Amino acid sequence: MALIVQKYGGSSVADAEKIASVARRVAESARGHRVVVVVSAMGKTTDGLLALAAAITPTPDPREMDVILSTGEQVTIGLLAMALQSLGHPACSFTGPQVGLVTDAAHTRARIKRITAERIHAALDAGRVVVVAGFQGTTEGGDITTLGRGGSDLTGVALAAALKADVCEIFTDVDGVYTADPNVVPDARKLPRISYDEMLEMAALGAKVLQARSVEFAKKHNVPVHVRSTFKPDAGTLVTREDHSMEDVVVTGVTHDRGQAKVSILRVPDRPGIASRVFGGLGAQNIVVDMIVQNISRDGLTDISFTLPRADRTRAESVLAALAREVGAEGVTADDRVAKISIVGVGMRSHAGVAARMFETLSGEGINIQMISTSEIAVSCVVEDKYAELAVRALHDVFALGAERGA
Ligand code: ADP
Ligand code: ASP
Ligand code: MG
């Protein structure tokens, strides 16, 4: 009998009716297999909990934030276990701490250290379906932690690795990983397979269908991940090791990330040690920056611009304002109206001119490129936010992603 981990996202368990239908699907799988189910909070519950905390204070204590955020998933596990029981299927629910999912103490973005999973084994041996709360764990000291937004994907993959499951199935509101967000590009095409590296880049660059850290974990532990629809029976996308045929395709997907902001520190003295002061200061506040551009120096002064998650913008601005005074810079500006557009594909390693084609396409649409960054298998451009969808569609067209793979 195969062991399967199934993860159902928030929209798949948004109300009682949907939970009952998930229970029927789980019960069907449990007829032939041992099944562990990981669930998210119902619908937009997590957003609601964040808003509640924000109504109390603009600077919530991360430890207390985790106490609040972890409640969402706990509701779903109880309801799903009950729904399974009412179908006559033995089932029991566990929270993250109950299954021994131990993390570090980085509240709201904790990293998994180990999973004991003893109680899961015992429940499976007793013939039960095990329902586990996604997104949460415990520190060594017994404090509740959460794994970052989208973290139930990581719980699913990490449990699949710990239990040596045959597959981790990610059930969601789309039926697989597409060449671009299907809600933005109508002719986006479902990919039957995608390599871990491409999926990791796409996730990190804005394709929220899988959490980036879950893909990193899957690659490291070689967990086959199958992204598929909660509402349809069809096969979805298999996230797997790279093979030679994948290199033939230059661009596999286009992504956009509208959750970023651009911050600049203006007319900074151009001398050794300034960049390390600026980014060291931000790092000390746990602010992770992404793309960095430094202008050519004129009169011994230069501008440094970078992108960061929009949620960290206000914090970054106050850290930088103080730094700007210390190092004698003229000031700090910030812009939320930016989006990062990226193309991703392992084939870029062996094909020249891909970036140039991207720039040409954007300029053909009259879209100004504010920043550029490249990796071995991706090129990203920061553009004005209002052009995000136009840019994605134009690039999707130019790289013929709506056509058959390999075209
Ligand atoms: P869940 O609640 O199940 O975790 P998410 O909302 O986190 O679901 O992820 C699914 C969403 O990801 C889809 O509704 C889709 O809009 C978005 N998405 C973005 N890029 C892609 C892509 N390349 N392929 C499929 N879905 C994508
Ligand atoms: N409920 C959490 C979130 O909305 C975790 C998840 O759904 O994966 O981010
Ligand atoms: Mg998700």
Coordinates of C-alpha atoms and ligand atoms in Angstrom, one line a residue:
M1 CA 0.0 0.0 0.0
A2 CA 1.4 3.4 -1.0
L3 CA 1.7 6.2 1.5
I4 CA 0.4 9.5 0.1
V5 CA 0.5 13.0 1.6
Q6 CA -2.2 15.2 0.3
K7 CA -2.3 19.0 1.0
Y8 CA -5.4 21.0 0.5
G9 CA -5.1 24.8 0.2
G10 CA -7.3 27.5 1.7
S11 CA -9.7 27.9 -1.2
S12 CA -10.2 24.1 -1.3
V13 CA -11.5 24.1 2.3
A14 CA -13.2 27.5 2.3
D15 CA -16.5 26.4 3.7
A16 CA -18.3 23.4 5.3
E17 CA -19.5 22.1 1.9
K18 CA -16.0 22.2 0.4
I19 CA -14.6 20.4 3.5
A20 CA -17.2 17.7 3.0
S21 CA -16.2 17.3 -0.6
V22 CA -12.5 17.2 0.3
A23 CA -13.4 14.5 2.9
R24 CA -15.1 12.4 0.1
R25 CA -12.0 12.7 -2.1
V26 CA -9.7 11.8 0.8
A27 CA -11.9 8.8 1.7
E28 CA -11.6 7.6 -1.8
S29 CA -7.8 7.7 -1.8
A30 CA -7.8 6.0 1.6
R31 CA -9.5 3.0 0.2
G32 CA -6.3 1.9 -1.5
H33 CA -3.6 3.8 0.3
R34 CA -2.4 5.1 3.6
V35 CA -3.2 8.8 3.6
V36 CA -1.9 11.8 5.6
V37 CA -3.8 15.0 4.9
V38 CA -2.4 18.5 5.5
V39 CA -4.8 21.4 5.4
S40 CA -4.6 25.2 5.3
A41 CA -6.8 27.7 7.2
M42 CA -10.3 28.1 5.6
G43 CA -10.5 30.6 2.7
K44 CA -8.9 33.9 3.7
T45 CA -8.8 33.2 7.4
T46 CA -5.0 34.0 7.7
D47 CA -5.5 37.4 6.1
G48 CA -8.3 38.1 8.5
L49 CA -6.1 37.1 11.5
L50 CA -3.3 39.4 10.2
A51 CA -5.8 42.3 9.9
L52 CA -7.1 41.7 13.4
A53 CA -3.6 41.9 14.8
A54 CA -2.9 45.1 12.7
A55 CA -6.0 46.7 14.3
I56 CA -4.4 46.2 17.7
T57 CA -0.9 47.4 16.9
P58 CA 1.2 48.3 13.8
T59 CA 4.2 46.4 15.2
P60 CA 2.9 43.0 16.5
D61 CA 5.1 40.8 18.6
P62 CA 6.1 37.9 16.3
R63 CA 5.7 35.3 19.1
E64 CA 2.1 36.5 19.7
M65 CA 1.5 36.7 16.0
D66 CA 2.2 33.0 15.7
V67 CA -0.2 32.2 18.6
I68 CA -2.9 33.9 16.5
L69 CA -2.0 32.7 13.0
S70 CA -1.8 29.1 14.0
T71 CA -5.4 29.0 15.1
G72 CA -6.7 29.1 11.5
E73 CA -5.4 25.6 10.5
Q74 CA -6.6 24.1 13.8
V75 CA -10.2 24.8 12.9
T76 CA -9.8 23.1 9.5
I77 CA -8.2 19.9 10.9
G78 CA -11.0 19.3 13.4
L79 CA -13.7 19.9 10.8
L80 CA -12.1 17.6 8.2
A81 CA -11.5 14.8 10.7
M82 CA -15.2 15.1 11.7
A83 CA -16.3 15.0 8.1
L84 CA -14.2 11.9 7.5
Q85 CA -15.7 10.2 10.5
S86 CA -19.2 11.0 9.4
L87 CA -18.4 9.2 6.2
G88 CA -17.6 6.2 8.3
H89 CA -13.8 6.6 7.9
P90 CA -11.6 6.5 11.0
A91 CA -9.6 9.7 11.2
C92 CA -7.9 11.9 13.7
S93 CA -6.4 15.4 13.7
F94 CA -3.1 16.7 15.0
T95 CA -1.6 20.2 15.3
G96 CA 2.0 20.8 14.2
P97 CA 3.4 20.5 17.8
Q98 CA 1.4 17.3 18.3
V99 CA 3.3 15.6 15.4
G100 CA 6.6 16.8 16.7
L101 CA 7.3 19.3 13.9
V102 CA 10.1 21.2 15.6
T103 CA 11.4 24.5 14.2
D104 CA 13.9 27.3 15.0
A105 CA 12.6 30.3 16.9
A106 CA 12.3 32.7 13.9
H107 CA 8.6 33.5 14.6
T108 CA 6.4 34.0 11.5
R109 CA 9.1 32.5 9.2
A110 CA 10.4 29.6 11.2
R111 CA 12.5 26.9 9.6
I112 CA 11.9 23.2 10.2
K113 CA 14.6 21.4 12.2
R114 CA 13.0 17.9 12.5
I115 CA 9.8 16.0 12.5
T116 CA 9.3 13.1 14.9
A117 CA 6.0 11.9 13.5
E118 CA 5.5 9.1 16.0
R119 CA 1.9 9.8 16.5
I120 CA 1.3 9.8 12.8
H121 CA 2.8 6.4 12.4
A122 CA 0.7 5.1 15.3
A123 CA -2.5 6.5 13.9
L124 CA -1.8 5.2 10.4
D125 CA -1.0 1.7 11.9
A126 CA -4.4 1.9 13.6
G127 CA -6.0 2.3 10.1
R128 CA -6.8 6.0 10.5
V129 CA -6.5 8.9 8.1
V130 CA -4.3 11.4 9.7
V131 CA -5.2 15.1 9.3
V132 CA -2.4 17.5 10.2
A133 CA -2.5 21.3 10.5
G134 CA -0.3 23.0 7.9
F135 CA 1.9 26.0 8.5
Q136 CA 2.8 25.5 12.1
G137 CA 5.3 23.9 14.4
T138 CA 6.9 24.3 17.8
T139 CA 10.3 25.5 19.1
E140 CA 12.4 23.2 21.3
G141 CA 11.0 25.2 24.2
G142 CA 7.4 24.6 23.3
D143 CA 6.4 27.9 21.7
I144 CA 4.1 27.8 18.7
T145 CA 5.7 28.9 15.4
T146 CA 4.5 29.4 11.8
L147 CA 6.4 28.7 8.6
G148 CA 5.8 31.8 6.5
R149 CA 2.9 32.6 4.1
G150 CA 2.0 29.6 2.0
G151 CA 3.7 27.4 4.6
S152 CA 1.2 24.5 4.5
D153 CA 2.9 23.5 1.2
L154 CA 6.1 23.1 3.3
T155 CA 4.3 21.1 5.9
G156 CA 3.1 18.7 3.2
V157 CA 6.5 18.3 1.6
A158 CA 8.3 18.0 4.9
L159 CA 5.9 15.3 6.2
A160 CA 6.2 13.5 2.9
A161 CA 10.0 13.5 3.3
A162 CA 9.8 12.4 7.0
L163 CA 7.4 9.6 6.3
K164 CA 9.1 8.6 3.1
A165 CA 5.8 8.9 1.3
D166 CA 5.5 7.9 -2.3
V167 CA 4.2 11.3 -3.4
C168 CA 3.1 14.7 -2.0
E169 CA 0.0 15.8 -3.8
I170 CA -0.7 19.6 -3.6
F171 CA -4.5 20.1 -4.2
T172 CA -5.4 23.7 -5.2
D173 CA -7.8 25.8 -7.2
V174 CA -5.9 25.5 -10.5
D175 CA -5.2 22.1 -12.1
G176 CA -1.4 22.3 -12.2
V177 CA 1.5 24.6 -12.8
Y178 CA 1.0 26.8 -15.9
T179 CA 3.4 28.7 -18.2
A180 CA 2.0 31.9 -16.5
D181 CA -0.7 32.6 -13.9
P182 CA -3.8 31.3 -15.7
N183 CA -5.8 34.0 -13.9
V184 CA -3.8 36.6 -15.8
V185 CA -2.9 34.9 -19.1
P186 CA -6.0 33.2 -20.6
D187 CA -3.9 31.0 -23.0
A188 CA -1.4 29.9 -20.4
R189 CA -0.7 26.2 -20.8
K190 CA -0.5 23.5 -18.1
L191 CA 2.9 21.9 -17.9
P192 CA 2.8 18.2 -17.5
R193 CA 6.3 18.2 -15.8
I194 CA 8.6 20.9 -14.5
S195 CA 12.1 20.6 -12.9
Y196 CA 12.6 21.5 -9.2
D197 CA 15.0 24.3 -10.2
E198 CA 12.5 25.9 -12.6
M199 CA 9.7 25.6 -10.1
L200 CA 11.9 27.1 -7.4
E201 CA 12.7 30.1 -9.5
M202 CA 9.0 30.5 -10.6
A203 CA 7.9 30.3 -7.0
A204 CA 10.5 32.7 -5.7
L205 CA 9.7 35.1 -8.5
G206 CA 5.9 35.3 -7.8
A207 CA 4.1 32.1 -9.0
K208 CA 2.4 31.5 -5.7
V209 CA 1.0 28.1 -6.7
L210 CA 3.8 26.6 -4.5
Q211 CA 5.7 28.2 -1.6
A212 CA 9.4 28.6 -2.7
R213 CA 10.7 27.0 0.5
S214 CA 8.6 23.9 -0.1
V215 CA 10.2 23.4 -3.5
E216 CA 13.6 23.8 -2.1
F217 CA 12.8 21.2 0.5
A218 CA 11.3 18.8 -2.1
K219 CA 14.5 19.1 -4.2
K220 CA 16.8 18.5 -1.3
H221 CA 14.9 15.4 -0.1
N222 CA 13.9 14.2 -3.6
V223 CA 10.1 14.3 -2.8
P224 CA 8.0 14.0 -6.0
V225 CA 5.4 16.7 -5.9
H226 CA 2.1 16.5 -7.9
V227 CA 0.2 19.8 -8.2
R228 CA -3.4 19.1 -9.1
S229 CA -7.0 20.4 -8.9
T230 CA -9.2 19.8 -5.8
F231 CA -12.2 20.0 -8.0
K232 CA -11.2 17.9 -11.0
P233 CA -9.8 14.3 -11.2
D234 CA -7.3 15.0 -14.0
A235 CA -3.5 14.6 -13.5
G236 CA -1.8 17.9 -12.9
T237 CA 1.9 18.9 -13.0
L238 CA 4.7 16.7 -11.7
V239 CA 7.6 18.6 -10.1
T240 CA 10.6 16.4 -10.5
R241 CA 14.3 16.1 -11.3
E242 CA 15.5 17.7 -14.5
D243 CA 16.0 15.5 -17.6
H244 CA 17.6 16.3 -20.9
S245 CA 14.3 17.1 -22.8
M246 CA 13.7 20.0 -20.5
E247 CA 16.8 21.8 -21.8
D248 CA 15.3 22.0 -25.2
V249 CA 12.8 24.6 -24.0
V250 CA 14.4 28.0 -23.6
V251 CA 11.6 29.6 -21.6
T252 CA 9.3 27.5 -19.4
G253 CA 7.3 30.2 -17.7
V254 CA 6.7 33.9 -17.1
T255 CA 6.0 35.1 -13.6
H256 CA 5.0 38.4 -12.0
D257 CA 5.4 39.6 -8.4
R258 CA 3.3 42.6 -7.3
G259 CA 4.3 42.3 -3.7
Q260 CA 7.5 44.3 -3.9
A261 CA 8.6 47.9 -3.4
K262 CA 11.6 49.9 -4.6
V263 CA 13.6 51.9 -2.2
S264 CA 16.5 54.3 -3.0
I265 CA 19.0 56.0 -0.9
L266 CA 20.0 59.2 -2.7
R267 CA 23.3 60.9 -3.3
V268 CA 25.3 58.7 -0.9
P269 CA 29.1 59.4 -0.7
D270 CA 30.7 56.8 -3.0
R271 CA 33.4 55.3 -0.8
P272 CA 34.4 51.9 0.5
G273 CA 32.2 50.5 3.3
I274 CA 29.0 52.4 2.4
A275 CA 27.1 49.5 0.8
S276 CA 28.0 47.3 3.8
R277 CA 26.7 49.9 6.2
V278 CA 23.4 50.3 4.3
F279 CA 22.8 46.6 3.8
G280 CA 24.3 45.5 7.1
G281 CA 21.8 47.9 8.8
L282 CA 18.9 46.4 6.9
G283 CA 20.0 42.9 7.6
A284 CA 20.3 43.6 11.3
Q285 CA 16.6 44.4 11.2
N286 CA 15.9 41.1 9.4
I287 CA 14.9 42.9 6.2
V288 CA 15.8 40.8 3.2
V289 CA 16.5 42.8 0.0
D290 CA 16.4 41.5 -3.5
M291 CA 17.6 43.3 -6.6
I292 CA 20.3 46.0 -6.0
V293 CA 21.4 48.7 -8.4
Q294 CA 24.1 51.3 -7.8
N295 CA 24.4 54.2 -10.2
I296 CA 27.6 55.4 -11.7
S297 CA 29.1 57.9 -9.3
R298 CA 29.1 61.6 -10.2
D299 CA 30.8 64.2 -8.0
G300 CA 31.7 61.4 -5.6
L301 CA 28.0 60.8 -4.9
T302 CA 25.8 57.9 -6.0
D303 CA 22.3 56.5 -5.7
I304 CA 21.6 53.0 -4.4
S305 CA 18.3 51.4 -5.2
F306 CA 16.9 48.0 -4.2
T307 CA 13.7 46.0 -4.0
L308 CA 12.2 44.4 -1.0
P309 CA 8.9 42.8 0.1
R310 CA 6.3 45.6 0.2
A311 CA 5.3 44.7 3.8
D312 CA 8.9 45.6 4.9
R313 CA 8.9 49.0 3.2
T314 CA 8.0 51.2 6.1
R315 CA 10.5 49.5 8.4
A316 CA 13.2 49.8 5.8
E317 CA 12.5 53.5 5.3
S318 CA 12.9 54.3 8.9
V319 CA 16.2 52.3 9.2
L320 CA 17.5 54.0 6.0
A321 CA 16.5 57.5 7.1
A322 CA 18.7 57.1 10.1
L323 CA 21.5 55.6 8.1
A324 CA 21.2 58.4 5.5
R325 CA 21.9 61.0 8.2
E326 CA 24.8 59.0 9.5
V327 CA 26.6 58.6 6.2
G328 CA 25.7 62.0 4.8
A329 CA 23.3 60.9 2.1
E330 CA 20.7 63.4 0.7
G331 CA 17.6 61.3 1.5
V332 CA 15.5 58.2 0.9
T333 CA 12.6 57.6 -1.5
A334 CA 10.3 54.6 -1.8
D335 CA 7.9 53.4 -4.5
D336 CA 5.2 50.8 -4.1
R337 CA 4.0 51.0 -7.7
V338 CA 6.5 48.4 -9.1
A339 CA 6.2 44.9 -10.2
K340 CA 8.8 42.3 -11.0
I341 CA 8.4 40.4 -14.2
S342 CA 10.5 37.3 -14.9
I343 CA 11.1 34.6 -17.4
V344 CA 12.3 31.2 -16.2
G345 CA 13.8 28.2 -18.0
V346 CA 16.7 25.7 -17.7
G347 CA 17.2 26.0 -21.5
M348 CA 18.6 29.6 -20.9
R349 CA 21.8 28.0 -19.8
S350 CA 22.5 27.0 -23.4
H351 CA 20.7 29.6 -25.4
A352 CA 22.0 33.1 -26.1
G353 CA 20.0 36.3 -26.6
V354 CA 17.1 35.4 -24.3
A355 CA 17.5 38.5 -22.1
A356 CA 17.8 40.8 -25.1
R357 CA 14.6 39.4 -26.5
M358 CA 12.8 40.1 -23.2
F359 CA 14.1 43.7 -23.2
E360 CA 13.1 44.2 -26.8
T361 CA 9.6 42.9 -26.1
L362 CA 9.1 45.2 -23.1
S363 CA 10.3 48.2 -25.1
G364 CA 8.1 47.3 -28.0
E365 CA 5.1 47.7 -25.5
G366 CA 6.5 51.1 -24.4
I367 CA 7.3 49.6 -20.9
N368 CA 10.4 51.2 -19.2
I369 CA 12.7 48.8 -17.4
Q370 CA 13.8 50.2 -14.0
M371 CA 16.0 47.4 -12.8
I372 CA 17.3 44.1 -14.2
S373 CA 18.7 41.0 -12.6
T374 CA 19.7 37.6 -14.0
S375 CA 20.5 34.1 -12.7
E376 CA 21.5 31.0 -14.6
I377 CA 17.9 30.1 -15.4
A378 CA 15.9 33.4 -15.0
V379 CA 15.9 37.1 -16.0
S380 CA 13.8 39.6 -14.0
C381 CA 12.9 43.2 -14.8
V382 CA 11.3 45.7 -12.4
V383 CA 8.6 47.8 -14.2
E384 CA 5.8 50.1 -13.3
D385 CA 3.1 48.1 -11.6
K386 CA 0.4 49.2 -14.0
Y387 CA 2.2 47.4 -16.8
A388 CA 2.5 44.0 -15.0
E389 CA -0.2 42.1 -16.8
L390 CA 0.6 43.6 -20.2
A391 CA 4.3 42.6 -19.8
V392 CA 3.4 39.1 -18.7
R393 CA 1.1 38.6 -21.7
A394 CA 3.5 40.1 -24.2
L395 CA 6.4 37.9 -23.0
H396 CA 4.1 34.8 -22.9
D397 CA 3.3 35.5 -26.6
V398 CA 6.9 36.2 -27.7
F399 CA 8.3 33.1 -26.2
A400 CA 5.4 31.1 -27.8
L401 CA 4.4 29.6 -24.4
G402 CA 0.8 29.1 -25.4
A403 CA 1.9 26.7 -28.1
E404 CA 3.1 23.1 -27.6
R405 CA 6.1 22.7 -25.3
G406 CA 9.2 22.6 -27.4
A407 CA 7.9 25.0 -30.0
Ligands
ADP1 P1 -3.8 27.5 -2.2 O1 -4.8 28.3 -1.4 O2 -4.4 26.2 -2.7 O3 -2.5 27.3 -1.5 P2 -2.7 29.6 -3.8 O4 -3.6 30.7 -4.0 O5 -1.6 29.7 -2.8 O6 -3.5 28.3 -3.5 O7 -2.0 29.2 -5.2 C1 -2.8 29.0 -6.3 C2 -2.9 30.2 -7.2 O8 -1.6 30.4 -7.8 C3 -3.7 30.1 -8.5 O9 -5.1 30.5 -8.2 C4 -3.1 31.0 -9.5 O10 -3.8 32.3 -9.6 C5 -1.7 31.3 -8.9 N1 -0.6 31.1 -9.8 C6 0.3 32.0 -10.1 N2 1.2 31.6 -11.0 C7 0.8 30.4 -11.4 C8 1.2 29.4 -12.3 N3 2.3 29.6 -13.1 N4 0.6 28.3 -12.5 C9 -0.5 28.0 -11.7 N5 -1.0 28.9 -10.8 C10 -0.4 30.1 -10.6
ASP2 N1 -2.8 29.7 6.0 C1 -1.4 30.1 5.6 C2 -1.4 31.2 4.6 O1 -2.5 31.7 4.2 C3 -0.6 28.9 5.2 C4 -1.1 28.3 3.9 O2 -2.3 28.5 3.5 O3 -0.3 27.7 3.2 O4 -0.4 31.7 4.3
MG3 MG -0.7 28.4 -1.3

